[in-house]
CSV table of C-alpha atoms and ligand atoms in Angstrom, one decimal:
chain,number,residue,atom,x,y,z
A,14,MET,CA,0.1,-0.1,0.0
A,15,ASN,CA,1.2,3.3,-0.9
A,16,PHE,CA,0.2,5.7,1.9
A,17,LEU,CA,2.1,9.0,0.3
A,18,SER,CA,0.1,11.9,-1.4
A,19,ASP,CA,-0.4,12.2,-4.8
A,20,ARG,CA,1.7,15.2,-4.8
A,21,ILE,CA,4.7,13.2,-3.2
A,22,ASN,CA,4.6,11.0,-5.4
A,23,SER,CA,4.3,12.7,-8.2
A,24,LEU,CA,7.6,14.2,-7.2
A,25,PRO,CA,11.2,13.4,-9.1
A,26,ILE,CA,13.5,13.1,-6.4
A,27,SER,CA,16.6,15.8,-6.7
A,28,ALA,CA,19.1,14.3,-9.2
A,29,THR,CA,21.9,16.2,-8.2
A,30,LEU,CA,21.1,15.4,-4.3
A,31,ALA,CA,20.6,12.0,-5.1
A,32,MET,CA,23.5,11.5,-6.7
A,33,ALA,CA,25.7,13.4,-3.9
A,34,ALA,CA,24.0,10.8,-1.3
A,35,LYS,CA,24.8,7.8,-3.6
A,36,ALA,CA,28.5,9.1,-4.1
A,37,ARG,CA,28.6,9.7,0.1
A,38,GLU,CA,27.1,6.3,0.2
A,39,LEU,CA,29.8,4.4,-1.8
A,40,LYS,CA,32.7,6.4,-0.3
A,41,LYS,CA,31.5,5.3,3.2
A,42,GLN,CA,31.4,1.4,1.4
A,43,GLY,CA,35.0,2.2,0.8
A,44,LYS,CA,34.9,2.8,-2.5
A,45,ASP,CA,37.6,5.3,-4.0
A,46,ILE,CA,34.7,8.1,-5.5
A,47,ILE,CA,35.3,11.3,-6.9
A,48,SER,CA,32.1,13.2,-6.5
A,49,LEU,CA,32.0,16.2,-9.0
A,50,SER,CA,28.2,15.7,-8.8
A,51,LEU,CA,27.3,18.4,-6.4
A,52,GLY,CA,27.5,22.5,-7.0
A,53,GLU,CA,29.3,23.3,-4.0
A,54,PRO,CA,32.3,25.3,-3.6
A,55,ASP,CA,34.8,23.2,-1.7
A,56,PHE,CA,36.2,26.5,0.1
A,57,ASN,CA,35.5,27.1,3.6
A,58,THR,CA,33.4,29.9,4.5
A,59,PRO,CA,35.5,33.2,5.1
A,60,GLU,CA,36.7,33.8,8.8
A,61,PHE,CA,34.9,37.3,9.0
A,62,ILE,CA,31.6,35.6,8.2
A,63,LYS,CA,32.4,32.6,10.8
A,64,GLU,CA,33.5,35.3,13.4
A,65,ALA,CA,30.2,37.2,13.0
A,66,ALA,CA,28.0,33.9,13.4
A,67,ILE,CA,29.7,33.3,16.6
A,68,LYS,CA,29.0,36.8,18.1
A,69,ALA,CA,25.9,36.6,17.2
A,70,ILE,CA,25.6,33.4,19.2
A,71,GLN,CA,27.7,35.1,22.0
A,72,ASP,CA,25.1,38.1,21.8
A,73,ASN,CA,22.4,35.8,22.3
A,74,TYR,CA,20.5,35.9,19.0
A,75,ASN,CA,18.4,32.9,19.8
A,76,SER,CA,14.4,34.2,19.4
A,77,TYR,CA,12.3,33.8,16.6
A,78,THR,CA,13.2,36.5,14.0
A,79,PRO,CA,10.8,38.7,11.4
A,80,VAL,CA,9.5,36.1,9.3
A,81,ASP,CA,10.7,37.7,6.5
A,82,GLY,CA,14.4,38.2,8.2
A,83,TYR,CA,15.7,41.1,10.5
A,84,LEU,CA,15.4,44.6,9.6
A,85,GLU,CA,19.4,44.8,9.2
A,86,LEU,CA,19.4,42.2,6.9
A,87,LYS,CA,17.0,43.5,4.9
A,88,GLU,CA,18.5,46.9,4.6
A,89,ALA,CA,21.8,44.8,3.7
A,90,VAL,CA,20.2,43.3,0.9
A,91,CYS,CA,19.0,46.2,-0.6
A,92,LEU,CA,22.5,47.9,-0.5
A,93,LYS,CA,23.9,45.2,-2.3
A,94,PHE,CA,21.1,45.2,-4.7
A,95,LYS,CA,22.0,48.7,-5.2
A,96,ARG,CA,25.7,48.5,-5.2
A,97,ASP,CA,26.0,45.7,-7.6
A,98,ASN,CA,23.1,45.5,-10.0
A,99,ASN,CA,22.0,48.9,-9.3
A,100,LEU,CA,18.5,47.8,-8.3
A,101,ASP,CA,16.3,49.7,-6.1
A,102,TYR,CA,14.5,47.9,-3.8
A,103,ALA,CA,13.4,49.0,-0.5
A,104,PRO,CA,12.9,46.5,2.8
A,105,ASN,CA,9.3,45.9,2.6
A,106,GLN,CA,10.4,44.7,-1.2
A,107,ILE,CA,13.0,41.6,0.6
A,108,VAL,CA,12.0,38.5,1.9
A,109,VAL,CA,14.8,36.2,3.7
A,110,SER,CA,14.5,32.4,3.5
A,111,THR,CA,16.2,29.2,4.0
A,112,GLY,CA,18.4,29.2,1.2
A,113,ALA,CA,17.7,30.7,-2.2
A,114,LYS,CA,15.6,27.0,-3.2
A,115,GLN,CA,13.1,27.8,-0.4
A,116,SER,CA,12.9,31.7,-2.4
A,117,ILE,CA,12.3,30.1,-5.5
A,118,ALA,CA,9.6,27.6,-4.1
A,119,ASN,CA,8.0,30.7,-2.2
A,120,VAL,CA,7.3,32.2,-5.6
A,121,ALA,CA,6.3,29.4,-7.3
A,122,GLN,CA,3.6,28.7,-4.7
A,123,VAL,CA,2.3,32.5,-4.6
A,124,LEU,CA,2.1,32.9,-7.7
A,125,LEU,CA,1.3,29.7,-9.2
A,126,ASN,CA,-2.4,27.8,-9.7
A,127,PRO,CA,-3.0,24.3,-11.1
A,128,GLY,CA,-2.9,24.2,-15.1
A,129,ASP,CA,-0.6,27.4,-15.2
A,130,GLU,CA,2.3,27.2,-17.7
A,131,VAL,CA,5.9,28.0,-16.6
A,132,LEU,CA,8.5,28.4,-19.3
A,133,LEU,CA,12.3,27.0,-18.5
A,134,PRO,CA,14.8,27.7,-20.9
A,135,ALA,CA,16.9,24.3,-21.0
A,136,PRO,CA,19.3,23.4,-19.9
A,137,TYR,CA,17.6,24.5,-16.2
A,138,TRP,CA,18.3,23.6,-12.7
A,139,VAL,CA,16.7,20.2,-11.8
A,140,SER,CA,14.7,21.7,-8.9
A,141,TYR,CA,12.8,24.5,-10.9
A,142,SER,CA,10.7,21.7,-13.0
A,143,ALA,CA,9.8,19.9,-9.5
A,144,ILE,CA,8.8,23.2,-8.0
A,145,ALA,CA,6.5,24.2,-10.7
A,146,THR,CA,4.5,20.4,-10.8
A,147,LEU,CA,4.4,20.5,-6.5
A,148,CYS,CA,2.3,23.5,-7.9
A,149,GLU,CA,0.4,21.5,-10.1
A,150,ALA,CA,1.7,23.9,-12.6
A,151,LYS,CA,2.7,22.4,-16.0
A,152,PHE,CA,6.5,23.4,-16.9
A,153,ILE,CA,7.3,23.8,-20.5
A,154,GLU,CA,11.2,23.6,-21.6
A,155,ILE,CA,12.4,25.8,-24.4
A,156,ARG,CA,15.5,23.5,-25.4
A,157,SER,CA,18.4,25.4,-26.6
A,158,THR,CA,22.0,23.5,-28.5
A,159,ILE,CA,25.7,23.6,-27.3
A,160,ASP,CA,26.3,25.3,-30.2
A,161,ALA,CA,23.8,27.9,-29.7
A,162,ASP,CA,26.1,28.3,-26.2
A,163,PHE,CA,23.1,27.1,-24.8
A,164,LYS,CA,20.8,30.5,-25.2
A,165,ILE,CA,17.1,30.8,-26.2
A,166,THR,CA,16.1,33.3,-29.1
A,167,PRO,CA,13.3,35.8,-28.8
A,168,GLU,CA,11.6,33.9,-31.3
A,169,GLN,CA,11.5,30.6,-29.0
A,170,LEU,CA,10.5,32.3,-26.5
A,171,GLU,CA,7.8,34.3,-28.2
A,172,ALA,CA,6.6,30.2,-30.0
A,173,ALA,CA,6.5,29.0,-26.7
A,174,ILE,CA,3.8,31.6,-24.8
A,175,THR,CA,0.5,30.8,-24.6
A,176,PRO,CA,-2.4,31.9,-22.9
A,177,LYS,CA,-2.0,30.0,-19.8
A,178,THR,CA,1.8,31.4,-19.6
A,179,LYS,CA,2.3,32.5,-16.0
A,180,MET,CA,5.9,32.7,-15.7
A,181,ILE,CA,9.3,32.1,-16.9
A,182,PHE,CA,12.4,31.3,-15.1
A,183,PHE,CA,15.8,32.5,-16.1
A,184,ASN,CA,19.4,31.6,-14.6
A,185,SER,CA,22.0,33.5,-15.6
A,186,PRO,CA,25.0,32.6,-14.6
A,187,ASN,CA,23.4,29.4,-15.4
A,188,ASN,CA,23.3,26.2,-13.9
A,189,PRO,CA,24.0,23.8,-15.7
A,190,SER,CA,25.6,24.9,-18.6
A,191,GLY,CA,27.6,28.5,-17.2
A,192,THR,CA,26.3,30.1,-20.1
A,193,ILE,CA,25.8,34.3,-19.1
A,194,TYR,CA,23.3,36.3,-21.4
A,195,THR,CA,24.3,39.9,-21.9
A,196,GLU,CA,22.2,43.3,-21.3
A,197,LYS,CA,21.5,43.0,-25.4
A,198,GLU,CA,19.9,39.2,-25.4
A,199,TYR,CA,17.9,40.0,-22.0
A,200,ARG,CA,16.3,43.2,-23.5
A,201,ALA,CA,15.3,41.1,-26.7
A,202,LEU,CA,14.0,38.8,-24.7
A,203,ALA,CA,12.0,41.3,-22.4
A,204,LYS,CA,10.6,43.0,-26.3
A,205,VAL,CA,8.9,40.1,-26.3
A,206,LEU,CA,7.6,39.7,-22.8
A,207,GLU,CA,6.1,43.4,-23.0
A,208,LYS,CA,3.8,42.1,-25.4
A,209,HIS,CA,2.2,39.5,-22.6
A,210,PRO,CA,2.2,41.7,-19.7
A,211,ASN,CA,0.7,38.9,-17.3
A,212,ILE,CA,4.1,36.9,-17.3
A,213,PHE,CA,6.2,37.1,-14.2
A,214,ILE,CA,9.9,36.6,-14.4
A,215,LEU,CA,12.1,34.8,-11.6
A,216,SER,CA,15.4,35.8,-12.4
A,217,ASP,CA,17.7,33.7,-10.2
A,218,GLU,CA,21.3,35.2,-10.1
A,219,ILE,CA,22.7,33.1,-7.5
A,220,TYR,CA,25.7,32.7,-9.6
A,221,GLU,CA,26.5,36.2,-10.1
A,222,HIS,CA,29.6,36.6,-8.8
A,223,ILE,CA,31.6,33.4,-10.4
A,224,ASN,CA,31.4,35.4,-13.4
A,225,TYR,CA,34.8,34.9,-15.7
A,226,GLY,CA,34.1,38.5,-17.3
A,227,THR,CA,31.1,39.0,-18.8
A,228,LYS,CA,28.8,41.6,-17.5
A,229,HIS,CA,26.3,40.5,-15.1
A,230,PHE,CA,22.7,42.1,-15.8
A,231,SER,CA,19.2,41.7,-13.7
A,232,PHE,CA,16.2,41.3,-15.3
A,233,ALA,CA,14.6,43.8,-13.4
A,234,LYS,CA,16.8,46.7,-14.5
A,235,ILE,CA,14.7,46.5,-17.3
A,236,PRO,CA,12.2,49.5,-16.7
A,237,SER,CA,9.1,47.5,-18.4
A,238,MET,CA,9.9,44.3,-16.3
A,239,THR,CA,10.9,45.8,-13.0
A,240,ASP,CA,7.0,45.2,-11.7
A,241,ARG,CA,6.6,41.6,-13.0
A,242,THR,CA,10.1,40.5,-12.1
A,243,ILE,CA,11.0,38.2,-8.7
A,244,THR,CA,15.0,38.7,-8.1
A,245,VAL,CA,16.2,35.4,-6.4
A,246,ASN,CA,19.8,35.4,-5.1
A,247,GLY,CA,21.5,34.2,-2.0
A,248,VAL,CA,24.9,33.8,0.1
A,249,ALA,CA,25.7,30.1,-0.9
A,250,LYS,CA,27.7,30.0,-3.8
A,251,ALA,CA,29.8,33.2,-3.3
A,252,PHE,CA,30.4,32.7,-0.1
A,253,ALA,CA,31.3,29.1,0.3
A,254,MET,CA,27.7,29.1,2.7
A,255,THR,CA,25.8,26.5,0.9
A,256,GLY,CA,25.1,25.2,4.6
A,257,TRP,CA,23.9,28.0,5.7
A,258,ARG,CA,20.8,28.1,4.1
A,259,ILE,CA,20.5,31.8,3.2
A,260,GLY,CA,18.7,33.1,0.1
A,261,TYR,CA,16.3,36.0,-0.4
A,262,ILE,CA,14.3,37.8,-3.1
A,263,GLY,CA,13.8,41.5,-4.0
A,264,ALA,CA,10.4,41.7,-5.3
A,265,PRO,CA,7.3,44.0,-5.9
A,266,GLU,CA,5.8,44.2,-2.6
A,267,TRP,CA,2.3,42.3,-2.9
A,268,ILE,CA,4.5,39.1,-3.7
A,269,ALA,CA,6.9,39.8,-1.1
A,270,LYS,CA,4.1,40.1,1.6
A,271,ALA,CA,2.7,36.8,0.2
A,272,CYS,CA,6.0,35.1,0.4
A,273,THR,CA,6.1,36.2,4.1
A,274,LYS,CA,2.7,34.6,4.6
A,275,MET,CA,3.3,31.5,3.2
A,276,GLN,CA,6.9,31.1,5.0
A,277,GLY,CA,5.1,32.2,8.3
A,278,GLN,CA,3.0,29.3,8.0
A,279,ILE,CA,5.7,26.4,6.8
A,280,THR,CA,9.2,27.9,8.8
A,281,SER,CA,8.5,31.2,10.6
A,282,GLY,CA,11.4,32.3,8.8
A,283,ALA,CA,15.3,31.7,8.5
A,284,ASN,CA,18.0,30.6,10.8
A,285,CYS,CA,18.6,33.8,13.2
A,286,ILE,CA,22.6,33.0,13.5
A,287,ALA,CA,22.9,32.5,10.0
A,288,GLN,CA,20.9,35.6,8.8
A,289,ARG,CA,23.5,37.7,11.3
A,290,ALA,CA,26.7,36.4,9.1
A,291,THR,CA,24.8,37.0,6.1
A,292,ILE,CA,24.8,40.8,7.0
A,293,ALA,CA,28.2,40.6,7.7
A,294,ALA,CA,28.9,38.8,4.1
A,295,LEU,CA,26.8,41.2,1.9
A,296,GLU,CA,28.4,44.8,3.5
A,297,ALA,CA,31.9,43.5,3.0
A,298,PRO,CA,33.7,44.2,-0.1
A,299,VAL,CA,33.1,42.0,-3.0
A,300,SER,CA,36.4,41.7,-3.8
A,301,ASN,CA,36.9,39.9,-0.6
A,302,ILE,CA,35.9,36.7,-2.5
A,303,HIS,CA,37.7,37.2,-5.6
A,304,TYR,CA,40.1,34.6,-4.9
A,305,MET,CA,37.9,31.6,-5.1
A,306,VAL,CA,36.1,33.3,-8.1
A,307,LYS,CA,40.1,33.5,-9.5
A,308,GLU,CA,40.9,29.8,-8.3
A,309,PHE,CA,37.5,28.6,-9.7
A,310,ARG,CA,38.6,29.8,-13.3
A,311,SER,CA,41.4,28.3,-13.9
A,312,ARG,CA,40.2,24.9,-12.5
A,313,ARG,CA,37.6,25.6,-15.4
A,314,ASP,CA,40.4,26.5,-17.9
A,315,MET,CA,42.2,23.0,-17.5
A,316,VAL,CA,38.8,20.8,-16.9
A,317,LEU,CA,38.3,22.2,-20.4
A,318,LYS,CA,41.8,21.6,-21.7
A,319,LEU,CA,41.9,18.3,-20.1
A,320,LEU,CA,38.1,16.8,-21.6
A,321,LYS,CA,39.0,18.4,-25.0
A,322,GLU,CA,41.6,15.5,-25.3
A,323,ILE,CA,38.4,13.0,-25.0
A,324,ASP,CA,36.9,12.2,-27.9
A,325,GLY,CA,33.1,12.2,-28.2
A,326,PHE,CA,33.0,15.4,-25.8
A,327,LYS,CA,31.6,18.4,-27.2
A,328,LEU,CA,31.9,21.4,-25.0
A,329,ASN,CA,31.2,25.1,-24.4
A,330,VAL,CA,33.2,27.6,-22.7
A,331,PRO,CA,31.2,28.2,-19.2
A,332,LYS,CA,31.4,31.9,-18.9
A,333,GLY,CA,30.3,31.3,-15.1
A,334,ALA,CA,29.2,29.1,-12.4
A,335,PHE,CA,31.5,26.0,-11.6
A,336,TYR,CA,29.8,23.5,-14.0
A,337,VAL,CA,31.0,22.0,-17.3
A,338,PHE,CA,28.1,20.6,-19.5
A,339,PRO,CA,29.3,18.7,-21.8
A,340,ASN,CA,27.3,16.9,-24.8
A,341,ILE,CA,28.3,13.5,-24.9
A,342,SER,CA,25.3,11.9,-27.1
A,343,ALA,CA,28.6,10.9,-29.6
A,344,PHE,CA,28.6,7.7,-27.0
A,345,PHE,CA,25.2,6.5,-27.5
A,346,GLY,CA,24.6,2.9,-29.3
A,347,LYS,CA,28.3,1.9,-27.9
A,348,THR,CA,28.7,-0.7,-25.3
A,349,ILE,CA,31.9,0.7,-23.3
A,350,ALA,CA,33.3,-1.7,-20.5
A,351,GLY,CA,30.4,-3.8,-21.0
A,352,ILE,CA,27.7,-1.0,-20.6
A,353,LYS,CA,25.5,-0.2,-23.3
A,354,ILE,CA,24.9,3.3,-23.5
A,355,GLU,CA,21.4,4.6,-25.0
A,356,ASN,CA,20.9,8.2,-22.9
A,357,ALA,CA,23.1,10.4,-20.6
A,358,SER,CA,22.0,8.7,-18.0
A,359,ASP,CA,23.5,5.5,-18.9
A,360,PHE,CA,26.6,7.3,-19.4
A,361,SER,CA,26.5,9.1,-15.8
A,362,MET,CA,26.7,5.7,-14.4
A,363,LEU,CA,29.3,4.4,-16.7
A,364,LEU,CA,31.5,6.6,-15.1
A,365,LEU,CA,30.1,6.1,-11.4
A,366,GLU,CA,30.5,2.4,-12.0
A,367,LYS,CA,33.4,1.7,-13.8
A,368,ALA,CA,35.6,5.3,-13.2
A,369,ASN,CA,34.3,5.8,-9.8
A,370,VAL,CA,33.4,9.4,-10.9
A,371,ALA,CA,30.0,10.9,-9.8
A,372,THR,CA,28.5,13.1,-12.4
A,373,VAL,CA,24.8,14.0,-12.8
A,374,THR,CA,22.7,13.2,-16.3
A,375,GLY,CA,21.6,16.2,-18.5
A,376,ASP,CA,18.2,14.6,-18.4
A,377,ALA,CA,17.5,16.3,-14.7
A,378,PHE,CA,18.1,19.4,-16.3
A,379,GLY,CA,16.2,19.0,-19.5
A,380,ALA,CA,19.2,18.6,-21.6
A,381,PRO,CA,19.2,14.8,-22.4
A,382,ASN,CA,22.1,14.9,-24.7
A,383,CYS,CA,24.9,16.1,-21.7
A,384,ILE,CA,26.4,15.5,-18.3
A,385,ARG,CA,26.8,17.9,-15.5
A,386,ILE,CA,30.6,17.9,-14.4
A,387,SER,CA,31.2,20.3,-11.3
A,388,TYR,CA,34.7,21.5,-11.1
A,389,ALA,CA,34.0,23.0,-8.1
A,390,ALA,CA,36.5,20.1,-6.6
A,391,SER,CA,40.5,20.6,-5.8
A,392,GLU,CA,42.5,20.3,-8.9
A,393,GLU,CA,44.1,17.3,-7.9
A,394,ASN,CA,40.9,15.2,-7.7
A,395,LEU,CA,39.4,17.1,-11.1
A,396,ARG,CA,43.0,15.7,-12.9
A,397,GLU,CA,42.4,12.3,-11.6
A,398,ALA,CA,38.5,12.5,-12.1
A,399,VAL,CA,39.5,13.1,-15.9
A,400,LYS,CA,42.4,10.7,-15.9
A,401,ARG,CA,39.7,7.8,-15.1
A,402,ILE,CA,37.5,8.9,-17.3
A,403,LYS,CA,39.7,8.9,-20.4
A,404,SER,CA,40.9,5.8,-19.4
A,405,VAL,CA,37.3,4.1,-19.1
A,406,LEU,CA,36.5,5.6,-22.4
A,407,SER,CA,39.4,4.5,-24.3
B,1661,LIG,N1,22.4,23.9,-6.7
B,1661,LIG,C1,23.7,23.1,-6.4
B,1661,LIG,C2,23.4,21.9,-7.4
B,1661,LIG,O1,22.9,22.4,-8.8
B,1661,LIG,C3,23.1,22.4,-4.8
B,1661,LIG,C4,22.4,21.4,-5.0
B,1661,LIG,C5,20.7,21.4,-5.2
B,1661,LIG,O2,20.0,22.0,-4.3
B,1661,LIG,O3,20.2,21.1,-6.6
B,1661,LIG,O4,24.2,21.2,-7.3
């Protein structure tokens, strides 16, 4: 008997977290697994942020916080939006949540009705489709190709819109492709959306600072879009704070209010110590984290160079985030090390079982010809992983 609700039964498991759990389990069994599955910086949280958290504990920050976050934190978020993105948000437009993932889930819950359509330029992060499904909305993929640097065109966007379209999720720098849309490209997409005033835009900018030289642009900067854009960000990626779980939105006040109402019933707000630490993170100059970005960049260059030496890997040059997303469809139909490769999941399993390298299948990202490899790992592990992959494939 299955007593679980239809809601949970229809929800796919998070492919990124599932692969990370599998890699952890295999390691526990004694297997020498290199996990390039999860997207998380392998740096420690910077000292000044840790100190702010320790001080918060000593200063007895232990009570419930306001549901939408401490006022000082919301003010720091407003300053960050102004300083980094030239966006004008007031504290009543900010909601702090338990990670950007919850921020996105809140927004989806307060805007989507059953049957609404959500446009997902693919490849997209695995949880977008699941979050839409939880809201009983229908997600519509707009596929892109590696030859187009994984970008969708205004024509594709126009063709995907129907009277039921309620939202579109943008994510730049993109997880998993590392693609960054330029201001000009965003403006061209906005031109299409201008003709459809009932569509809301969720702009997930969590990888904003993991950027190797393309100017970051915020969708809410486009005046005709400001009143229907929700800007999502957080501290996990930029400040190596994945486990601290702090994300936030800047949004029209009525959406922020609805998200606060939602969160008031399900979490009461984000962790108080992590919120105090986030104030320190956001108030510090961005140059404090450049050492991590520099390191990610040199690992990207190294991984690209090494993977290009493997026949059958087709690569774009990711401009940000910390993933490569090769098209590996050249291996489909082949039998390698006794395993028949029909799709990206088979290929990812081959790498796990025969090379002891954990990656994530592109299926989960709406890109069934690709796999995602995170290079947020040590140079030594990256070199060893590619060596193993090469050896299995030859
Ligand atoms: N966003 C990261 C990833 O894609 C963390 C895991 C997750 O929440 O999906 O790997």
